[in-house]
Coordinates of N, CA and C and ligand atoms in Angstrom, one line a residue:
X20 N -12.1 -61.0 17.0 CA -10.8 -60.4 17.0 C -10.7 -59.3 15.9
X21 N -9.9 -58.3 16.3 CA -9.8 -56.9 15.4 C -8.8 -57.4 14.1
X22 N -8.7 -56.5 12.8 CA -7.8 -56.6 12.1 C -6.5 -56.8 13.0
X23 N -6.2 -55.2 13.9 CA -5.4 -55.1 14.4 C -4.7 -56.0 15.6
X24 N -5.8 -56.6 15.8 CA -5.5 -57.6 16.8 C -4.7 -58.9 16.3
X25 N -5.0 -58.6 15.1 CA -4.4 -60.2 13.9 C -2.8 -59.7 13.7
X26 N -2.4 -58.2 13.7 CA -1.9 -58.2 13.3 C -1.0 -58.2 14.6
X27 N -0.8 -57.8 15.5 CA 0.3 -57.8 16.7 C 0.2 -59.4 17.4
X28 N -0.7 -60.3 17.2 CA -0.3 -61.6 17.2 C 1.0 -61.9 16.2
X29 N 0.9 -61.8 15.3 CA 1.7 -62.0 14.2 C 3.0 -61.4 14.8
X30 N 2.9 -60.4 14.8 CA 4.3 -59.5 14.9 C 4.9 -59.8 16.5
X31 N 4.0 -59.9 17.2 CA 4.7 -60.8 18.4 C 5.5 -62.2 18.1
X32 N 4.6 -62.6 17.8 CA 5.5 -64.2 16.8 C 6.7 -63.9 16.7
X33 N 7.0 -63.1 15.9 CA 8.1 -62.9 15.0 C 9.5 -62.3 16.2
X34 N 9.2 -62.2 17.3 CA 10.5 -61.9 18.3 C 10.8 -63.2 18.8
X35 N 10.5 -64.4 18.6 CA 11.0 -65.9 19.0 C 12.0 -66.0 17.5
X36 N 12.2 -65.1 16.7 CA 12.9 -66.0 15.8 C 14.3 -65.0 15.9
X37 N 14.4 -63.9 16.7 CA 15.3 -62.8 16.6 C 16.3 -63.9 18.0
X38 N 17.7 -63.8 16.9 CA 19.1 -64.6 17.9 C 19.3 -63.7 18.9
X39 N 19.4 -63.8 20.0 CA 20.2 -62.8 21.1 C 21.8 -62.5 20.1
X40 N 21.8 -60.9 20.5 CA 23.0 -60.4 20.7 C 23.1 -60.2 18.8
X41 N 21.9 -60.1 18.3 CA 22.2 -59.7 16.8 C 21.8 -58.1 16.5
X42 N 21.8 -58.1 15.2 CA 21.4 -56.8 14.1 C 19.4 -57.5 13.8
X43 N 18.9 -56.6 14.0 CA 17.6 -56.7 13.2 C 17.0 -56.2 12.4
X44 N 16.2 -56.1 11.3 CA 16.1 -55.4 10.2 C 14.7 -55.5 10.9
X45 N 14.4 -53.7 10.6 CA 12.7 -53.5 10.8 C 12.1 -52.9 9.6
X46 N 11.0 -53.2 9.3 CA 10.0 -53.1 8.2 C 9.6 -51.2 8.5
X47 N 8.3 -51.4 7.9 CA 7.7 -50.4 8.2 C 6.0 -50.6 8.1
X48 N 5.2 -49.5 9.1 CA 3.8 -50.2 9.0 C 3.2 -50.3 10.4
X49 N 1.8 -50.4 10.6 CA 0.8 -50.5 11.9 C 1.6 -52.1 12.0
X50 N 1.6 -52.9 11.3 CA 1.8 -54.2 11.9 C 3.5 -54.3 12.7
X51 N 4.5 -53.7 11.7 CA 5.8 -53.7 12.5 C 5.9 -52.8 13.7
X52 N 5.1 -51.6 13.4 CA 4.8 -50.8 14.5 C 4.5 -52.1 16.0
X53 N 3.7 -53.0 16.0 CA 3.6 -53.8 17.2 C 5.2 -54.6 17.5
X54 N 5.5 -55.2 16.5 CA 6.9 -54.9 16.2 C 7.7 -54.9 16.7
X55 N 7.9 -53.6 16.7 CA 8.8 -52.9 17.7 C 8.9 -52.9 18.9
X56 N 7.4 -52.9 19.3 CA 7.1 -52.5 20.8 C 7.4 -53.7 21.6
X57 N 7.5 -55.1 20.6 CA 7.4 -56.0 21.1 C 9.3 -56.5 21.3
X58 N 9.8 -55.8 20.3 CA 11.4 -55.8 20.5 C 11.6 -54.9 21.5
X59 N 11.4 -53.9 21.8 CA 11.8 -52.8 22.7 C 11.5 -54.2 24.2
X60 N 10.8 -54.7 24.3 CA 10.7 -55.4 25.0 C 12.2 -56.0 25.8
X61 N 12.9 -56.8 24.7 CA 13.8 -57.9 24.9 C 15.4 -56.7 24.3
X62 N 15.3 -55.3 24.1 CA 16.6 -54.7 23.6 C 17.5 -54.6 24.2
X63 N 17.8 -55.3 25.5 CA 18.9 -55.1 25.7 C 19.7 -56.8 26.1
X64 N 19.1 -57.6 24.6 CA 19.1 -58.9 24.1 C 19.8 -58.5 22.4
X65 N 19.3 -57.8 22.1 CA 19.8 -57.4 20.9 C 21.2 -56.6 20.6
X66 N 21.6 -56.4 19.2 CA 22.6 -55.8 19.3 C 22.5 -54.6 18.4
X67 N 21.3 -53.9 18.3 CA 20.7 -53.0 17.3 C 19.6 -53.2 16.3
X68 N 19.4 -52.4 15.8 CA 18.1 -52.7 14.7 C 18.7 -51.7 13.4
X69 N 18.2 -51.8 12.1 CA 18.8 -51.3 11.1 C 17.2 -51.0 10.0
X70 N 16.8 -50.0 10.2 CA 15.3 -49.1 10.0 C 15.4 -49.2 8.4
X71 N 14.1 -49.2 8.3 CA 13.5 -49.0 6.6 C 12.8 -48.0 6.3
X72 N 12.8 -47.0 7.3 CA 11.7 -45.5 7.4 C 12.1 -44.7 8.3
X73 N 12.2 -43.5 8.0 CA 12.1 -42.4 9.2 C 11.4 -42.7 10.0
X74 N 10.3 -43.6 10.0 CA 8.6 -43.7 10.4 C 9.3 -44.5 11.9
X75 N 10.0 -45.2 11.6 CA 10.2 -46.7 12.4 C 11.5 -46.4 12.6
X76 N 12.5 -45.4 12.1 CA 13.3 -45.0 13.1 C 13.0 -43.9 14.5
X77 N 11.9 -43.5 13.7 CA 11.6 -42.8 15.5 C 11.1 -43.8 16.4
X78 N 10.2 -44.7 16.4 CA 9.7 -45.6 17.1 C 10.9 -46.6 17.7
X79 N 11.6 -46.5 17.1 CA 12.8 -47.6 17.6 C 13.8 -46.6 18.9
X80 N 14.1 -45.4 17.6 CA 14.7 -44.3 19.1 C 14.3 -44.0 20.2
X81 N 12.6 -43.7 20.1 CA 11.6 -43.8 21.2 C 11.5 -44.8 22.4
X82 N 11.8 -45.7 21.8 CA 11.9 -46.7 22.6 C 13.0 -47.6 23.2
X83 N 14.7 -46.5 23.1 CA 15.6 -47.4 23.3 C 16.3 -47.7 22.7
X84 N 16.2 -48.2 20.9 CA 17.0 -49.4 20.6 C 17.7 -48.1 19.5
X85 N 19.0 -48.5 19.9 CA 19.9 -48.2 18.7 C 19.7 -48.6 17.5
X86 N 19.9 -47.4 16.1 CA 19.4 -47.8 15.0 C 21.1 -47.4 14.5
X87 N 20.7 -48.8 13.7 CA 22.2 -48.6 13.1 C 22.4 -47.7 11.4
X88 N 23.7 -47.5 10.9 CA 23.7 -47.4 9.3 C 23.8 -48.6 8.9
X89 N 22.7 -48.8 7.8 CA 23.3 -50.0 6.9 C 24.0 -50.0 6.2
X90 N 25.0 -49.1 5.9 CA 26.5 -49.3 5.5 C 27.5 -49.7 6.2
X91 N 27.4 -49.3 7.8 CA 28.2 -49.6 8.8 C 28.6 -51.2 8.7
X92 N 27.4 -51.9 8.3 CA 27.1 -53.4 8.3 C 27.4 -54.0 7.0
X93 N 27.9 -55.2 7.5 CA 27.8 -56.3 6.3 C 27.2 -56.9 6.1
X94 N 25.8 -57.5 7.1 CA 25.2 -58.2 6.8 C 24.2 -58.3 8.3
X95 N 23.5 -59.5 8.0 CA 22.5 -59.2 8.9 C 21.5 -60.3 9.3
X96 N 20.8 -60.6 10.5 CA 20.1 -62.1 10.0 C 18.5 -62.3 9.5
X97 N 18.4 -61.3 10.2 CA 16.5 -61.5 10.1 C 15.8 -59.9 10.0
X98 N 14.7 -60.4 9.0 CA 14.5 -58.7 8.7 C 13.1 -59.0 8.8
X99 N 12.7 -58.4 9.2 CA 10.8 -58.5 10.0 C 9.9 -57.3 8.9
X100 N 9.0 -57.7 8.3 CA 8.5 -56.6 7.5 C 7.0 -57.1 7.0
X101 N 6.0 -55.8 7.4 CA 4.5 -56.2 6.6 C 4.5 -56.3 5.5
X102 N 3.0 -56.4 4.5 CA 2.9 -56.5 3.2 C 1.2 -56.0 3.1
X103 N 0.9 -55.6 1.8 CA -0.5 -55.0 1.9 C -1.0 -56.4 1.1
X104 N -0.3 -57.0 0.2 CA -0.9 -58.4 0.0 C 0.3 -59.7 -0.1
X105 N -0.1 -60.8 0.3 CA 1.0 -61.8 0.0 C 0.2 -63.5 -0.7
X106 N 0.9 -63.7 -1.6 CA 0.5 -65.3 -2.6 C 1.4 -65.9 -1.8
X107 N 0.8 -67.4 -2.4 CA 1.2 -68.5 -1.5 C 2.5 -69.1 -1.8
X108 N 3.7 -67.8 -3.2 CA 5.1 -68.2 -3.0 C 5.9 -67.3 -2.0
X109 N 4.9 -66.5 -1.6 CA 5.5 -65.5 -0.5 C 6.2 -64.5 -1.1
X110 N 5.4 -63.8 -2.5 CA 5.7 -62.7 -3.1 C 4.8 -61.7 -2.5
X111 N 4.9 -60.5 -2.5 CA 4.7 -59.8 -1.8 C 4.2 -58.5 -3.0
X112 N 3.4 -57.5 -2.6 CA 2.7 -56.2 -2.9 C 3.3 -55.5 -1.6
X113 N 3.9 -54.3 -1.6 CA 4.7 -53.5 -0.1 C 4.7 -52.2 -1.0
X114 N 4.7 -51.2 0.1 CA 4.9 -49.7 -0.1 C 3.2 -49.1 0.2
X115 N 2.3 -49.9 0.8 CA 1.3 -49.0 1.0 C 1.5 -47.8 2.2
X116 N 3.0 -47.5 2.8 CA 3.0 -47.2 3.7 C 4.2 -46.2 2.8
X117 N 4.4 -46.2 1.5 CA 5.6 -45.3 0.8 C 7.0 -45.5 1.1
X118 N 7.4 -46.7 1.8 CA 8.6 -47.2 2.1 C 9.6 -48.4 1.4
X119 N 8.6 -48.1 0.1 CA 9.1 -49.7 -0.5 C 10.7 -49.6 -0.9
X120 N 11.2 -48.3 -1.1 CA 12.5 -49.0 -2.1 C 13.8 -48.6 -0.5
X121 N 13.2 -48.2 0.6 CA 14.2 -48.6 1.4 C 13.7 -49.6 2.5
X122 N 12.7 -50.5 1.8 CA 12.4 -51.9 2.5 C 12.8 -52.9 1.5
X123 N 13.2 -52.7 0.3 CA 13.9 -53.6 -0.6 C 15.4 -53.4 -0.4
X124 N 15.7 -52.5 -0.3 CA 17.6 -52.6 -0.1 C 17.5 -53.2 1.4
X125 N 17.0 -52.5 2.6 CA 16.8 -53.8 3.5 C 17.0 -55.1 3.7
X126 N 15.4 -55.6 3.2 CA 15.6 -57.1 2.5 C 16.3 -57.5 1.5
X127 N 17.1 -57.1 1.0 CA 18.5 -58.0 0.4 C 19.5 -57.9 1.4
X128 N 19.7 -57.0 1.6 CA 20.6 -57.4 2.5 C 20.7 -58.4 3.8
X129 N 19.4 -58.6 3.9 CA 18.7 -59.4 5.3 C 19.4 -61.2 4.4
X130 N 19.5 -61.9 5.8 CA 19.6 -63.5 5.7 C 18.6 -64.3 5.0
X131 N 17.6 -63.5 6.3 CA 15.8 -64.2 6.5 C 14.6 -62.8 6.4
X132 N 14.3 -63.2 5.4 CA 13.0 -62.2 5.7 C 11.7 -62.9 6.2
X133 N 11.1 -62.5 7.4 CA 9.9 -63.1 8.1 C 8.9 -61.6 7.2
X134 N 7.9 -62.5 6.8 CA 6.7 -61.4 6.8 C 5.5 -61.9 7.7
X135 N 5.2 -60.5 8.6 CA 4.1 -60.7 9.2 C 2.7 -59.8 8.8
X136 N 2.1 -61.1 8.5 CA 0.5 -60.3 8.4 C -0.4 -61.1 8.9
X137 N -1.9 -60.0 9.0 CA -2.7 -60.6 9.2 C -3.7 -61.5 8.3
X138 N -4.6 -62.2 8.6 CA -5.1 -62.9 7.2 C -5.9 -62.3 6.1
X139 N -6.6 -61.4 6.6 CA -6.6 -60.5 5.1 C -5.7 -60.2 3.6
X140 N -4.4 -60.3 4.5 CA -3.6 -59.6 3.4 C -3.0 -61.0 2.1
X141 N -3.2 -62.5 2.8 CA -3.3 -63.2 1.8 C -3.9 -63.3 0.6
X142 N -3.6 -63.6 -0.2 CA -3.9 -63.4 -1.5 C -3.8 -64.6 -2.6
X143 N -5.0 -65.0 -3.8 CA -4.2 -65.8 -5.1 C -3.5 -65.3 -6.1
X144 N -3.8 -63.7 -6.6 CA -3.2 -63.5 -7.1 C -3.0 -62.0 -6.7
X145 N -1.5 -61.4 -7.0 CA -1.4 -59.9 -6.4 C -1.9 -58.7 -7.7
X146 N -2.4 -58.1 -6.9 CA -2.7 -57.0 -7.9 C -3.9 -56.0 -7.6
X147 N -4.7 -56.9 -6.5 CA -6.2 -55.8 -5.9 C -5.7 -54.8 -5.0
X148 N -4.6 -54.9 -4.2 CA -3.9 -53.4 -3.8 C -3.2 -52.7 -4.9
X149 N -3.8 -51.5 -4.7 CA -2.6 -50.8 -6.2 C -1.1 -50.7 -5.9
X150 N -0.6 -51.5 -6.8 CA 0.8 -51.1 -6.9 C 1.5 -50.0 -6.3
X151 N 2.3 -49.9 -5.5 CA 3.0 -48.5 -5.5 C 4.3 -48.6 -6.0
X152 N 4.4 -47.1 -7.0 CA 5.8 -47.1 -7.8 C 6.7 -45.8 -7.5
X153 N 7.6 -46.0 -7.3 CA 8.4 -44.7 -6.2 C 9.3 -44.2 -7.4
X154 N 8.9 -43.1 -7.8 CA 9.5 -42.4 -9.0 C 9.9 -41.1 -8.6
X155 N 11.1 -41.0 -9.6 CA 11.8 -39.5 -9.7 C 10.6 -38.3 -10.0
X156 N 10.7 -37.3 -9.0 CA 9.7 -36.7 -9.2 C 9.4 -35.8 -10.9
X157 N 10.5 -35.4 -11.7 CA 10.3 -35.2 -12.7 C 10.1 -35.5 -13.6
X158 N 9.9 -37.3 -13.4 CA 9.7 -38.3 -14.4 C 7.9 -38.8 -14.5
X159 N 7.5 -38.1 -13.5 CA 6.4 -38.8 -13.0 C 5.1 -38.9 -14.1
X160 N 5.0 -37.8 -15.0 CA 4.0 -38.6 -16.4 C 4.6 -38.9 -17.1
X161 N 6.1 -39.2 -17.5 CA 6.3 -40.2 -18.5 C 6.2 -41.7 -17.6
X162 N 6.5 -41.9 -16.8 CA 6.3 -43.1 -16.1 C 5.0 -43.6 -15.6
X163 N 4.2 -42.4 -15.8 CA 2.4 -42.6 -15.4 C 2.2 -43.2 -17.1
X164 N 2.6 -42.5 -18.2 CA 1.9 -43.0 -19.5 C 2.8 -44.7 -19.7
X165 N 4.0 -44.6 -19.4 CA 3.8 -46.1 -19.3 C 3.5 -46.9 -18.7
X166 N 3.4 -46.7 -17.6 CA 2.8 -47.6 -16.7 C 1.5 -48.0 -17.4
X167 N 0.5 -46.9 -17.2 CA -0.9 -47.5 -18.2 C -0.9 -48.2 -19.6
X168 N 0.4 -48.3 -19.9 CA 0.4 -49.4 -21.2 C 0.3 -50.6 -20.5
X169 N 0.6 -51.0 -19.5 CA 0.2 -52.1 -18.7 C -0.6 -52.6 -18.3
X170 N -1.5 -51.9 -18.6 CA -3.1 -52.3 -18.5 C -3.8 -51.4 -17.4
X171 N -3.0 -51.2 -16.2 CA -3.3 -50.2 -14.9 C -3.9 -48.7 -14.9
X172 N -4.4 -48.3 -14.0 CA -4.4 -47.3 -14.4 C -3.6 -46.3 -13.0
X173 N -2.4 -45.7 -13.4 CA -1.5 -45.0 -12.4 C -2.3 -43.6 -12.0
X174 N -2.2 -43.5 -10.3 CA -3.0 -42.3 -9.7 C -1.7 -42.1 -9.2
X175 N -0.9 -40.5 -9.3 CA -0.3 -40.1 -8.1 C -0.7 -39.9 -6.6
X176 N 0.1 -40.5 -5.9 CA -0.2 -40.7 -4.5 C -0.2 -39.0 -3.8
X177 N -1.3 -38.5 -3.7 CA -1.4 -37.1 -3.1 C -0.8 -36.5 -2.0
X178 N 0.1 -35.5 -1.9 CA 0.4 -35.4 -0.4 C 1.3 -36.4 -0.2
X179 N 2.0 -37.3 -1.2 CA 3.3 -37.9 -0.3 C 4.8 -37.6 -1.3
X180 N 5.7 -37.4 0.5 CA 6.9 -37.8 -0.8 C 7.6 -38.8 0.3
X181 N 8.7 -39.3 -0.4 CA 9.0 -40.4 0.5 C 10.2 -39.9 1.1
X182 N 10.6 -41.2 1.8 CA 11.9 -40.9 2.5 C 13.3 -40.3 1.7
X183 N 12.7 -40.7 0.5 CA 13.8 -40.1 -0.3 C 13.8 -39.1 -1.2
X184 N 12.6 -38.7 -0.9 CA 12.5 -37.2 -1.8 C 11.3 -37.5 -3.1
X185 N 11.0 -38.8 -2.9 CA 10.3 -39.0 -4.4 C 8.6 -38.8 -4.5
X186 N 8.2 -39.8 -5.6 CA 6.9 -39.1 -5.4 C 6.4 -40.8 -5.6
X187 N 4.9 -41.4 -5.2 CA 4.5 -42.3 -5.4 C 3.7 -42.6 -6.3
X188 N 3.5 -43.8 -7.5 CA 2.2 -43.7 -8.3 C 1.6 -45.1 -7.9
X189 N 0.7 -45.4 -7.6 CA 0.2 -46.1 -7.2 C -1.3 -46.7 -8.5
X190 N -0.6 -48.2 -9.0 CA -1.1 -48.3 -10.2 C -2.0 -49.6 -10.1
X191 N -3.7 -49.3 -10.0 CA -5.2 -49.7 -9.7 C -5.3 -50.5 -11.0
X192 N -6.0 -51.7 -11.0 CA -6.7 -52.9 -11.5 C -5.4 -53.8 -12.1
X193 N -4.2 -53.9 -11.5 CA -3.3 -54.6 -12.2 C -3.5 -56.1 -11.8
X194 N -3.8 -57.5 -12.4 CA -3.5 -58.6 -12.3 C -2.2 -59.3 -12.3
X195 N -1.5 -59.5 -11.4 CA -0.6 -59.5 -11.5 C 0.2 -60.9 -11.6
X196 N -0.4 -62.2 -12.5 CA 0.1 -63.3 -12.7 C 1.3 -63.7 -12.6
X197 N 2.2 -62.7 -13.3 CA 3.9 -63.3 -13.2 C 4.7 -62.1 -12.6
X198 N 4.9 -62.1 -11.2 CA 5.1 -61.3 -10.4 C 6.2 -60.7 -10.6
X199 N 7.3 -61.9 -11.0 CA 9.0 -61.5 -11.1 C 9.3 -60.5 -12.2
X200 N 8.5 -61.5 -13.9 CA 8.8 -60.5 -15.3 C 8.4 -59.0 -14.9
X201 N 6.7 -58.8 -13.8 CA 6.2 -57.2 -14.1 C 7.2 -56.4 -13.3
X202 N 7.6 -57.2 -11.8 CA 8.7 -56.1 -11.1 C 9.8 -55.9 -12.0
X203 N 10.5 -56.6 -12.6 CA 11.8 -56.6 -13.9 C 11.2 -55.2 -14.3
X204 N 10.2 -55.5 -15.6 CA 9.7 -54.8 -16.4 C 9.7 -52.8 -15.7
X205 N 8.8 -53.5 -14.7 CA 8.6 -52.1 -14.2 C 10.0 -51.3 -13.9
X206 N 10.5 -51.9 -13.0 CA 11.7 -51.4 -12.7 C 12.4 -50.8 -14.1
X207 N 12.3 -51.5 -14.8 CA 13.4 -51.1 -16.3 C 13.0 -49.6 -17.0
X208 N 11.4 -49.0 -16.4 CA 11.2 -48.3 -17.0 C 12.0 -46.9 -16.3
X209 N 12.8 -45.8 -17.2 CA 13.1 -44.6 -16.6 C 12.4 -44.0 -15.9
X210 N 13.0 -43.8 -14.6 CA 12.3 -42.7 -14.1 C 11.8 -43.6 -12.9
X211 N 11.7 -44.6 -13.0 CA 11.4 -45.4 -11.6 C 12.6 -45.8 -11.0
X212 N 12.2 -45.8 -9.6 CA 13.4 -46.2 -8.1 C 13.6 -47.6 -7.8
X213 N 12.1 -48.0 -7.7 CA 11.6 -49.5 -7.0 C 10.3 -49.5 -7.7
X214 N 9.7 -50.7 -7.7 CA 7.9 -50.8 -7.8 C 8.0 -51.8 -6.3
X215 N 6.6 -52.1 -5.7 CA 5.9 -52.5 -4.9 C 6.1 -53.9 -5.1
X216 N 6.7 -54.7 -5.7 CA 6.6 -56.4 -6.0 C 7.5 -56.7 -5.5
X217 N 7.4 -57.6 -4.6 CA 8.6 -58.1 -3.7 C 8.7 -59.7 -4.4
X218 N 9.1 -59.7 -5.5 CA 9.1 -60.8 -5.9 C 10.5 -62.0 -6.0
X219 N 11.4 -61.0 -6.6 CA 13.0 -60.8 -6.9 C 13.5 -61.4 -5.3
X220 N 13.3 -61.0 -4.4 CA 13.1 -61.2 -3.6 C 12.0 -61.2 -2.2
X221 N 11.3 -62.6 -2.4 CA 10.4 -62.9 -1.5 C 10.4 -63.0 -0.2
X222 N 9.4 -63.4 0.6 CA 9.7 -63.8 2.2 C 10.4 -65.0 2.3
X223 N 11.1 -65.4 3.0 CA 11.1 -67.0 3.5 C 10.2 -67.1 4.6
X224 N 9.9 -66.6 4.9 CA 9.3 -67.4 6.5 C 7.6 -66.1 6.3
X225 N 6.7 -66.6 6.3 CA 5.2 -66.1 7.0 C 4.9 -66.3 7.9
X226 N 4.4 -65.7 8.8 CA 3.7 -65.1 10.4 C 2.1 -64.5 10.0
X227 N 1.3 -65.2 10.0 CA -0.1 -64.9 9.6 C -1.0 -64.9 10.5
X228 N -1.1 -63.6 11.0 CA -2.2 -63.9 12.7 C -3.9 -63.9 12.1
X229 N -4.6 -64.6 12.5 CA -6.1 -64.7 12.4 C -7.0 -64.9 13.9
X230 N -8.3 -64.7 13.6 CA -8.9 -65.0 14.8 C -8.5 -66.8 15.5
X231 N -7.8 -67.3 14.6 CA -7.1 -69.0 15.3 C -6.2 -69.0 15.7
X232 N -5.3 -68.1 16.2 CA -3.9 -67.9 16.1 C -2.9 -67.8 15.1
X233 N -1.6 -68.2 15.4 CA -0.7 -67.5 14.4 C -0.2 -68.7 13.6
X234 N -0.2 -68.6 12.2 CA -0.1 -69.3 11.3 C 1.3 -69.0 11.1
X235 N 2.3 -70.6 11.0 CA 3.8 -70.4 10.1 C 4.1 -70.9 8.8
X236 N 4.1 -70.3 7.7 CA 4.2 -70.7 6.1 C 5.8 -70.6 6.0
X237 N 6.4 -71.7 6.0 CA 7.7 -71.9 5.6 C 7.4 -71.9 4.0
Ligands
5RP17 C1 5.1 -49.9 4.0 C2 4.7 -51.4 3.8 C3 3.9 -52.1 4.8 O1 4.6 -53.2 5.2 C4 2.6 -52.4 4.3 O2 1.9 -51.2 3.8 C5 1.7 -53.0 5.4 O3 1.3 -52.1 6.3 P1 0.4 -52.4 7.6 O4 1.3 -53.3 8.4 O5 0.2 -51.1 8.2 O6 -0.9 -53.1 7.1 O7 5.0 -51.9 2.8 O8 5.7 -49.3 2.9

């Protein structure tokens, strides 16, 4: 079985937990990407979707389903979203796709976050994907020199800006033992939006496709 085949197991999973006649929060990514296709399926069971990317609001419009404002809304039940690595408290490494700080306001707002991945992306400890850190683009070497007080060493992400205008630094060899204090930390420093640690808030629910089928980590 392919990566990718691990991964649309997974992401199929994850439409048995979507209530008829609700709001759905979509991720972003090749894995939500199946996702989708797999919601577009059942949309006219739903009562919208509420996007984390330009990326995945075209795919959702493409296919049908009304995308809502997340301001329009108060709230919401279930928010479906990949991860480039996940530990076994269901903290999370996100933004290898440059979407992290509007898949964090997302997921807070969400009830339930389901993450779906395939079994690669498990992990003991986070930190062999580089970090990505979504910074003000004027800030971006004073936030690259501290970041490497960290121990990391921050590369600007080439060629990208994000949904929101910013720029990415994406910060190589970090060990990342106490997931909660480095997202705090990072965050605190000027000049940064979000970092990549979904720790503050983690998944509740894992969807882990492998060549065995689909794994559920409450
Ligand atoms: C995008 C993300 C994605 O969820 C993460 O990069 C996983 O992507 P994929 O499903 O393509 O492996 O955080 O910002």
């Amino acid at each position: 079985m392919t990566q990718d085949e691990m991964k649309r197991n997974a992401a199929r999973a994850a439409v048995a937990y979507i209530e008829p006649q609700t709001i759905v929060g979509v991720g972003t990514g090749s894995t939500v990407n199946h996702f989708i296709d797999a919601l577009a399926e059942i949309k006219d069971q739903i009562a919208g979707a509420v996007s984390s990317s330009e990326q995945s609001t075209a795919r959702l419009k493409a296919l049908g389903i009304p995308v809502l404002d997340l301001n329009s809304i108060s709230g919401f039940g279930v928010y479906v979203d990949g991860a480039d690595e996940i530990n076994a408290a269901k903290q999370m490494i996100k933004g290898g796709g440059a979407a992290l700080t509007r898949e964090k306001i997302v997921a807070a707002v969400a009830k339930t976050f389901i993450c779906i991945v395939d079994s690669t992306k498990q992990v003991e400890v986070l930190g062999k994907f580089p970090l990505p850190v979504e910074v003000i683009p004027m800030a971006s070497s004073y936030v690259s020199r501290e970041l490497a007080k960290l121990g990391g060493k921050p590369v600007v992400r080439e060629g990208v800006v994000t949904d929101n205008g910013n720029l990415i630094i994406d910060v190589h060899g970090l060990h990342i033992s106490e997931p909660l204090a480095l997202e705090q930390q990072i965050n605190n420093i000027v000049g940064v939006v979000t970092n990549g640690i979904f720790a503050a808030r983690a998944a509740d629910l894992v969807l882990v496709g492998s060549a065995e089928g689909t794994q559920v980590l409450r």
